[in-house]
Structures are given as structure tokens and as C-alpha cells.
PDB file of N, CA and C in Angstrom:
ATOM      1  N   UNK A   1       0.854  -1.178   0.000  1.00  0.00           N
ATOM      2  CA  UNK A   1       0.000   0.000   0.000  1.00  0.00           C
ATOM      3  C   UNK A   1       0.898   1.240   0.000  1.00  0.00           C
ATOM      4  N   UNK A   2       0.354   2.103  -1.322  1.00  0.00           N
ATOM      5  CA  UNK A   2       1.611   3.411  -0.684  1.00  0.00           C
ATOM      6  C   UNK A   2       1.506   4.086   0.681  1.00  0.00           C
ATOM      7  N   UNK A   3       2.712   4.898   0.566  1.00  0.00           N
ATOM      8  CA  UNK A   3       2.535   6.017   1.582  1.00  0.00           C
ATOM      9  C   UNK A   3       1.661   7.255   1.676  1.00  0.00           C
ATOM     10  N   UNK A   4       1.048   7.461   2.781  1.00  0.00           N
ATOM     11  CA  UNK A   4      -0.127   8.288   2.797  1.00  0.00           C
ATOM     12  C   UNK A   4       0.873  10.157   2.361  1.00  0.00           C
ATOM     13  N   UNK A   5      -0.318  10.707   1.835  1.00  0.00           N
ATOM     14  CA  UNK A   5      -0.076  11.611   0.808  1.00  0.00           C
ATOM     15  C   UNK A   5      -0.259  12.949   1.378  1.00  0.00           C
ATOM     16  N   UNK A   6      -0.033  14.105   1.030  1.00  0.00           N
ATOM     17  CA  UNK A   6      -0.583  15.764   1.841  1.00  0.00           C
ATOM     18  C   UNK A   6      -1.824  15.395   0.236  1.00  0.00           C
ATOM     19  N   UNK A   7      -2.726  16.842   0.537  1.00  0.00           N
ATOM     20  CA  UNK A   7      -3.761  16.996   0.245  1.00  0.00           C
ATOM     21  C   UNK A   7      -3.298  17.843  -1.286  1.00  0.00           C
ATOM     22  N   UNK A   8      -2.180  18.491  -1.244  1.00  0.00           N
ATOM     23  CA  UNK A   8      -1.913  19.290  -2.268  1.00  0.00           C
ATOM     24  C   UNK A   8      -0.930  18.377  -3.149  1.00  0.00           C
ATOM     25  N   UNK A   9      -0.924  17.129  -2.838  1.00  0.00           N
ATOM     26  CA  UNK A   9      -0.443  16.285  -3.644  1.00  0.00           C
ATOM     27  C   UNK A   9      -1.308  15.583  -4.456  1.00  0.00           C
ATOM     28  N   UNK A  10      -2.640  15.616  -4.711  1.00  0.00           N
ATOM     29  CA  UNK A  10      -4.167  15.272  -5.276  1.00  0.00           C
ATOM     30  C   UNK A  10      -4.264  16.149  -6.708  1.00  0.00           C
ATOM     31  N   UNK A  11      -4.029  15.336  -7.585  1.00  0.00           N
ATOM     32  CA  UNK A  11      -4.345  15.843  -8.946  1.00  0.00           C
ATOM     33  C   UNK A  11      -6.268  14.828  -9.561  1.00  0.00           C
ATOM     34  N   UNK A  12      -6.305  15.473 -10.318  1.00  0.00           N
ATOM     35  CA  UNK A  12      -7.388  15.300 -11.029  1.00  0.00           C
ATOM     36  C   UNK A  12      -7.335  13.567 -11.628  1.00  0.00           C
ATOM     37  N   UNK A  13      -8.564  12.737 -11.706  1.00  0.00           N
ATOM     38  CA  UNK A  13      -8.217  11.422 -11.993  1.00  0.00           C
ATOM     39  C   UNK A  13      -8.220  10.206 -10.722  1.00  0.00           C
ATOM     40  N   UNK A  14      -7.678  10.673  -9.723  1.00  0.00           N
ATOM     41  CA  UNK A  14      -7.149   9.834  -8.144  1.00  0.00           C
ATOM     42  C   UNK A  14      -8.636   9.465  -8.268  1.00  0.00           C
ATOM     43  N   UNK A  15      -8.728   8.253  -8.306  1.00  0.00           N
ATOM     44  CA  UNK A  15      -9.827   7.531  -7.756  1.00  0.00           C
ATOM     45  C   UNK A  15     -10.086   7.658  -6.208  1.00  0.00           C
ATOM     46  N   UNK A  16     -11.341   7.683  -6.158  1.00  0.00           N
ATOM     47  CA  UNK A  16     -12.032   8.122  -4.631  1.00  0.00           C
ATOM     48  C   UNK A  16     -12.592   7.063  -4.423  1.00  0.00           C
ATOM     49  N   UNK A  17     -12.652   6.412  -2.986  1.00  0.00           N
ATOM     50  CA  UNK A  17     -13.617   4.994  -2.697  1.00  0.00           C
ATOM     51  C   UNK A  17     -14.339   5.767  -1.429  1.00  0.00           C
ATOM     52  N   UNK A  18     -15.050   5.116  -1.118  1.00  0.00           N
ATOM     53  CA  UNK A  18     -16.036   5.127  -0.357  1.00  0.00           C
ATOM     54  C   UNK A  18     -15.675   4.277   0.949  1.00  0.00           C
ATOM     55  N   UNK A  19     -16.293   4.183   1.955  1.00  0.00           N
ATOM     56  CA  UNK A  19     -15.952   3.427   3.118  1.00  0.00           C
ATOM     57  C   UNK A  19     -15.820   2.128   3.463  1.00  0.00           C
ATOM     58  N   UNK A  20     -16.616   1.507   2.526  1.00  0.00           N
ATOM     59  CA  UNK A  20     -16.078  -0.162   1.948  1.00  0.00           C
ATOM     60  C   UNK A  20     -15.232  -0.162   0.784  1.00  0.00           C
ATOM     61  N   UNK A  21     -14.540   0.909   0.751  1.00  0.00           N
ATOM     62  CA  UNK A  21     -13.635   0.470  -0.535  1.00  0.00           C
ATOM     63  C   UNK A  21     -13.918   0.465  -1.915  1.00  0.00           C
ATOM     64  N   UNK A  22     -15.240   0.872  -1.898  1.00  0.00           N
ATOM     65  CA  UNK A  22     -15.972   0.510  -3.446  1.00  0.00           C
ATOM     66  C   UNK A  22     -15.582   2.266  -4.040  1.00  0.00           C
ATOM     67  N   UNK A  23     -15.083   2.311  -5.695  1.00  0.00           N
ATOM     68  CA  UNK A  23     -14.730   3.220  -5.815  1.00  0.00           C
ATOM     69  C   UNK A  23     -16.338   4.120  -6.270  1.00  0.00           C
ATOM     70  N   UNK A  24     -16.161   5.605  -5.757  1.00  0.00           N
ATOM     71  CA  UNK A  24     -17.088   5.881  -5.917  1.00  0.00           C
ATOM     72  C   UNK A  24     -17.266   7.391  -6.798  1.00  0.00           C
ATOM     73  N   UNK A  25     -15.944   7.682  -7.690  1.00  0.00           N
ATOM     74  CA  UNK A  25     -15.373   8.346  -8.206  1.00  0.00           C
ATOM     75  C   UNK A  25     -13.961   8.828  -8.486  1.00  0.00           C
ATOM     76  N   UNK A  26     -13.756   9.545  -9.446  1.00  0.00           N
ATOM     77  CA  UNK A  26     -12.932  10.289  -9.560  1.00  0.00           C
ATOM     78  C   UNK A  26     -12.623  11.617  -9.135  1.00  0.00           C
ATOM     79  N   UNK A  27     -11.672  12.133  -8.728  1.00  0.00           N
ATOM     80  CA  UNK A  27     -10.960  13.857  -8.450  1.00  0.00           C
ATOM     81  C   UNK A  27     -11.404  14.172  -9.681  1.00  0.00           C
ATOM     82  N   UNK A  28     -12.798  15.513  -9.756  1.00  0.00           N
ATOM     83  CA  UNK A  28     -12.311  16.763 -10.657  1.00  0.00           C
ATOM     84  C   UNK A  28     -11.423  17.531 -10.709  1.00  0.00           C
ATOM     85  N   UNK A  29     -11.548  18.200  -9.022  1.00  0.00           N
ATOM     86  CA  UNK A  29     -10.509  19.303  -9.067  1.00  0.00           C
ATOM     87  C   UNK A  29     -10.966  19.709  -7.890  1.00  0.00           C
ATOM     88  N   UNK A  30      -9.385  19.799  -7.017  1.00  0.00           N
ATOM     89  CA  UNK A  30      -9.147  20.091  -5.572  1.00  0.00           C
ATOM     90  C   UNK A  30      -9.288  21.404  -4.997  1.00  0.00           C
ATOM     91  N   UNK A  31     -10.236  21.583  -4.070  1.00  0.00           N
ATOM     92  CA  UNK A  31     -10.248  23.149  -3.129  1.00  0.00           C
ATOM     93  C   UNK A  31      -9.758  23.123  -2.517  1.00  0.00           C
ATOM     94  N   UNK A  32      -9.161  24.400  -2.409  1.00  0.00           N
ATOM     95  CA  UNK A  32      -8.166  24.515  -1.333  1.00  0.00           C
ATOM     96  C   UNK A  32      -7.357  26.080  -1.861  1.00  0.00           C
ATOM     97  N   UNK A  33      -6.360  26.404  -0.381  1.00  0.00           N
ATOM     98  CA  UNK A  33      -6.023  27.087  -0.644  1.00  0.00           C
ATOM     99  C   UNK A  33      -4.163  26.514  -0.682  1.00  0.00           C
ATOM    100  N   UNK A  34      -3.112  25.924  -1.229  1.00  0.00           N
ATOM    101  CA  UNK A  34      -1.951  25.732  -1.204  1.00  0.00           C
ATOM    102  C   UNK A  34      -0.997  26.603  -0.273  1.00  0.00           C
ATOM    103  N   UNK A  35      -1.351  27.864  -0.173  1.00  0.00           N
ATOM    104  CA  UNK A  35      -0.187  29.054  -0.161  1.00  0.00           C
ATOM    105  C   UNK A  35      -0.511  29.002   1.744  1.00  0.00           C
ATOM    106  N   UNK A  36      -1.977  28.699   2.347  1.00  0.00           N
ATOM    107  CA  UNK A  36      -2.215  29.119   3.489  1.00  0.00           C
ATOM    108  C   UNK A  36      -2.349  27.375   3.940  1.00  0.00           C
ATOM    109  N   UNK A  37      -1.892  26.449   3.014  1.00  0.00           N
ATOM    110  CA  UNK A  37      -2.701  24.952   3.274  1.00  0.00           C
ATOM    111  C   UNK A  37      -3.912  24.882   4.052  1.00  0.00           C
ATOM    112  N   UNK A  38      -4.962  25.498   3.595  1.00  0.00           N
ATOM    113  CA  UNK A  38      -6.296  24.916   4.003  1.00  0.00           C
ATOM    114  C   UNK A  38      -6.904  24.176   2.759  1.00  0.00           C
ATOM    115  N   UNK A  39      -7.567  23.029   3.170  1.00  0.00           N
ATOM    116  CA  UNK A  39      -7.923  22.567   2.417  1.00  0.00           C
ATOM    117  C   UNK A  39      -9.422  22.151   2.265  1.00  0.00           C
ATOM    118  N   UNK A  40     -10.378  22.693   1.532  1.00  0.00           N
ATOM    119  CA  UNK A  40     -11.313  23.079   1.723  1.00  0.00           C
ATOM    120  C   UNK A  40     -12.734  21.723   1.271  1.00  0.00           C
ATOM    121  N   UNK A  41     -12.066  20.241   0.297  1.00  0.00           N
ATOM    122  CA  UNK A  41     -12.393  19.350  -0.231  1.00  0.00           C
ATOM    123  C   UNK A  41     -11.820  19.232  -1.803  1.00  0.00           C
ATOM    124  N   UNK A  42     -13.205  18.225  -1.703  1.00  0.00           N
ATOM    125  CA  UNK A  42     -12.874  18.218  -3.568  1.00  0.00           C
ATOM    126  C   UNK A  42     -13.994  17.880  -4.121  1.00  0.00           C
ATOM    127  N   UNK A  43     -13.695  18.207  -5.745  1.00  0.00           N
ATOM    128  CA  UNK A  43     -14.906  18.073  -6.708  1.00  0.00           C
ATOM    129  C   UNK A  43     -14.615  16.612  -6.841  1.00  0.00           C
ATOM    130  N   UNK A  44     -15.966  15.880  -7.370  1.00  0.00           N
ATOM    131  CA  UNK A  44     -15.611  14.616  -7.422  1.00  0.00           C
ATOM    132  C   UNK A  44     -16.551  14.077  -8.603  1.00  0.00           C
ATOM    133  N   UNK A  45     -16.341  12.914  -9.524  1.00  0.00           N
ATOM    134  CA  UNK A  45     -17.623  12.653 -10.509  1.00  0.00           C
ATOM    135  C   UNK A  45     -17.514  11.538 -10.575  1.00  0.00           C
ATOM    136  N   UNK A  46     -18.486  11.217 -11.327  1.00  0.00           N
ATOM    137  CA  UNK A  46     -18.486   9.667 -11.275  1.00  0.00           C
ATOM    138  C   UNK A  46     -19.251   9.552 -12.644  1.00  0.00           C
ATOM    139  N   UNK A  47     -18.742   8.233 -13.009  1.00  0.00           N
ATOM    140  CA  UNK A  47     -19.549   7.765 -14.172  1.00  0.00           C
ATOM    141  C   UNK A  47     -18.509   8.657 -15.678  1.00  0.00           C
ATOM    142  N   UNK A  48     -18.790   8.326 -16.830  1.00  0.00           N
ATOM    143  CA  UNK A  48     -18.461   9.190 -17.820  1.00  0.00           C
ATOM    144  C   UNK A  48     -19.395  10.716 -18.029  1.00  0.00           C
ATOM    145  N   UNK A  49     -20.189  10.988 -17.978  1.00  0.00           N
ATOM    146  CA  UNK A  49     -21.246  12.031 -18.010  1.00  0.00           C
ATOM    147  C   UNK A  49     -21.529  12.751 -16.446  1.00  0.00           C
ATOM    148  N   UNK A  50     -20.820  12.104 -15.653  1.00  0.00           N
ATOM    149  CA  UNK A  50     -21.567  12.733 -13.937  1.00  0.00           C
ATOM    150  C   UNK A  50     -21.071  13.859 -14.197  1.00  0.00           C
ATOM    151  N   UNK A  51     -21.745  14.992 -13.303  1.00  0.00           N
ATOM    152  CA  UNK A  51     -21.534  16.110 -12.745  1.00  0.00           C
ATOM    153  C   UNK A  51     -20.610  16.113 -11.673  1.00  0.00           C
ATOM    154  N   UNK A  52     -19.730  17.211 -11.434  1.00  0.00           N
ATOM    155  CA  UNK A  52     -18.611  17.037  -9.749  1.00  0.00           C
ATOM    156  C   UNK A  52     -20.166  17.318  -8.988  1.00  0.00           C
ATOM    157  N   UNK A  53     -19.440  16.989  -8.095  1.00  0.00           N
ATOM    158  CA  UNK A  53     -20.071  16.895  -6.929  1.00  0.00           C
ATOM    159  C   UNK A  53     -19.025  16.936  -5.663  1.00  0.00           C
ATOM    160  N   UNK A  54     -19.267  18.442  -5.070  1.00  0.00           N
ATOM    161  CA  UNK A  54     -18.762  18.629  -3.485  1.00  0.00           C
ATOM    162  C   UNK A  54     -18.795  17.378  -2.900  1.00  0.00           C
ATOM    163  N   UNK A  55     -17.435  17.243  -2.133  1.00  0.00           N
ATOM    164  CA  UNK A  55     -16.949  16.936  -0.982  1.00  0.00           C
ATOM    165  C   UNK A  55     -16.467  17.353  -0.121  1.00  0.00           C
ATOM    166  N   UNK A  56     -16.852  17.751   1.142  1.00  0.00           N
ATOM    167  CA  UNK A  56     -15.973  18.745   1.703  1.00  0.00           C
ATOM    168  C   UNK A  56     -14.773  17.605   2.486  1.00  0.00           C
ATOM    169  N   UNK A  57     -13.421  18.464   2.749  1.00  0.00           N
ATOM    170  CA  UNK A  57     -12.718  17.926   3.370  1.00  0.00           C
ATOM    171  C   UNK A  57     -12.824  16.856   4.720  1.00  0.00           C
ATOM    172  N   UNK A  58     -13.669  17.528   5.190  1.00  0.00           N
ATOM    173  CA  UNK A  58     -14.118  16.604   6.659  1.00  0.00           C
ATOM    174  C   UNK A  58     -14.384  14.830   6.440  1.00  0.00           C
ATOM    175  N   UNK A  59     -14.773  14.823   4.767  1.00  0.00           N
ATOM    176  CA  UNK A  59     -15.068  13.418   4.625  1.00  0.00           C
ATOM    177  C   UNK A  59     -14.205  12.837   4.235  1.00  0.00           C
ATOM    178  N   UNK A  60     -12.557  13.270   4.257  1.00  0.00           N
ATOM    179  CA  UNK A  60     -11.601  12.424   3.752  1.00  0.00           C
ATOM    180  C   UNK A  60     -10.996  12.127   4.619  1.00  0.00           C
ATOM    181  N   UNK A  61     -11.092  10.857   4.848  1.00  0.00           N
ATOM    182  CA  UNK A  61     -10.199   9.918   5.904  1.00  0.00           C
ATOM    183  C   UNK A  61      -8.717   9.640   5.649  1.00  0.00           C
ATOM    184  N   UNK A  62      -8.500   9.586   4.178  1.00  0.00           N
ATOM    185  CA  UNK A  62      -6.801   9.090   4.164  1.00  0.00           C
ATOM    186  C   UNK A  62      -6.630   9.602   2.944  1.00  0.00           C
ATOM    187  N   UNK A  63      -5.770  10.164   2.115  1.00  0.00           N
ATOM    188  CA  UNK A  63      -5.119  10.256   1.045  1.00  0.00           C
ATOM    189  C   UNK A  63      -3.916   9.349   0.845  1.00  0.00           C
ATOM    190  N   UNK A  64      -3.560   8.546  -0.205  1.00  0.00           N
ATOM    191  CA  UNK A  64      -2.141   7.533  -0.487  1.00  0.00           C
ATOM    192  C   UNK A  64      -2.542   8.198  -2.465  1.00  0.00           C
ATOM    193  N   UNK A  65      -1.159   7.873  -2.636  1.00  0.00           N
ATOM    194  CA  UNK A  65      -0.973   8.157  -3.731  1.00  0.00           C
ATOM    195  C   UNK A  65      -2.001   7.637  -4.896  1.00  0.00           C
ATOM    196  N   UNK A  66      -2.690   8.160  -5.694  1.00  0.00           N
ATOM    197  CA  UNK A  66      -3.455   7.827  -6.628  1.00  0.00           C
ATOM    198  C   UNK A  66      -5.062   7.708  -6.132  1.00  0.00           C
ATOM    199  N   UNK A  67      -4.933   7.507  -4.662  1.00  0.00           N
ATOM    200  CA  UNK A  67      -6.601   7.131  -3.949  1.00  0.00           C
ATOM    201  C   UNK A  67      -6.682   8.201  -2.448  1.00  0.00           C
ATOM    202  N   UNK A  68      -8.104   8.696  -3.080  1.00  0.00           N
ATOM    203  CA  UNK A  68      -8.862   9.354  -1.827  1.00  0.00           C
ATOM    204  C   UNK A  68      -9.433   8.149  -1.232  1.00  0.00           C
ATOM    205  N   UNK A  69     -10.019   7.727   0.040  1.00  0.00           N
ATOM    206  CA  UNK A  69     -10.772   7.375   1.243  1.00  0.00           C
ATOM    207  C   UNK A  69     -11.433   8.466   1.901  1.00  0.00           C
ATOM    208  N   UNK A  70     -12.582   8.051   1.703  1.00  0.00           N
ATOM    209  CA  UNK A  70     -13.882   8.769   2.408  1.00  0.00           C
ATOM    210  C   UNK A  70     -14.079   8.656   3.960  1.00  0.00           C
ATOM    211  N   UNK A  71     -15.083   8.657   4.676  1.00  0.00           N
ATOM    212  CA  UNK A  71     -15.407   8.160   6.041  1.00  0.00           C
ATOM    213  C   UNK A  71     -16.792   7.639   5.814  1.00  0.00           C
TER     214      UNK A  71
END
């Protein structure tokens, strides 16, 4: 398993799972601020056609390279 990741290391693509592991999207594109590191969530979609859809930070349990974890 990789090593767990900072938040400003999250590019677009990182598959997102859900709390059993089941993936439940992809990273659109990360909020946040880099310069003050707050990190505010992320856009997230799913499917070929989904819309992002907010996540706020509070629901990310772990970042590792390539994968978000939810709670």
C-alpha cells in the first residue's frame, strides 16, 4: 500500500472509494487554498457524463498516492 499523501499532492483522476472500498469516483478538481494549506475538499464525478459533486474535506479519511478514502 503506498505512503499516505498531503492533500496538495491530489491531482485530477485519483480515484475516490467510499468506506467499503468501493470506488465511488474520480478527483475533478481540488479546493483549497496551497499558499495558506487549508484545504477546503474536492470536486468529485463519477460515471463518464456525472456532474462534480462537493466533498468537503471533513469526509476524507486518508489520502495515499493515486486514492482518496472517504469516512
Amino acid at each position: 500500500m503506498p505512503d499516505p499523501s498531503s492533500w496538495k499532492a491530489v491531482e485530477p483522476g485519483w480515484r475516490v472509494l467510499g468506506p467499503g472500498g468501493d470506488e465511488v469516483g474520480r478527483v475533478h478538481e481540488v479546493l483549497g487554498d496551497p499558499d495558506a494549506d487549508i484545504f477546503n475538499g474536492l470536486n468529485v464525478t463519477s460515471g463518464l457524463l456525472g456532474s462534480p459533486e462537493y466533498v468537503p474535506a471533513e469526509r476524507v479519511r486518508e489520502i495515499r498516492e493515486g486514492e482518496i478514502f472517504l469516512d
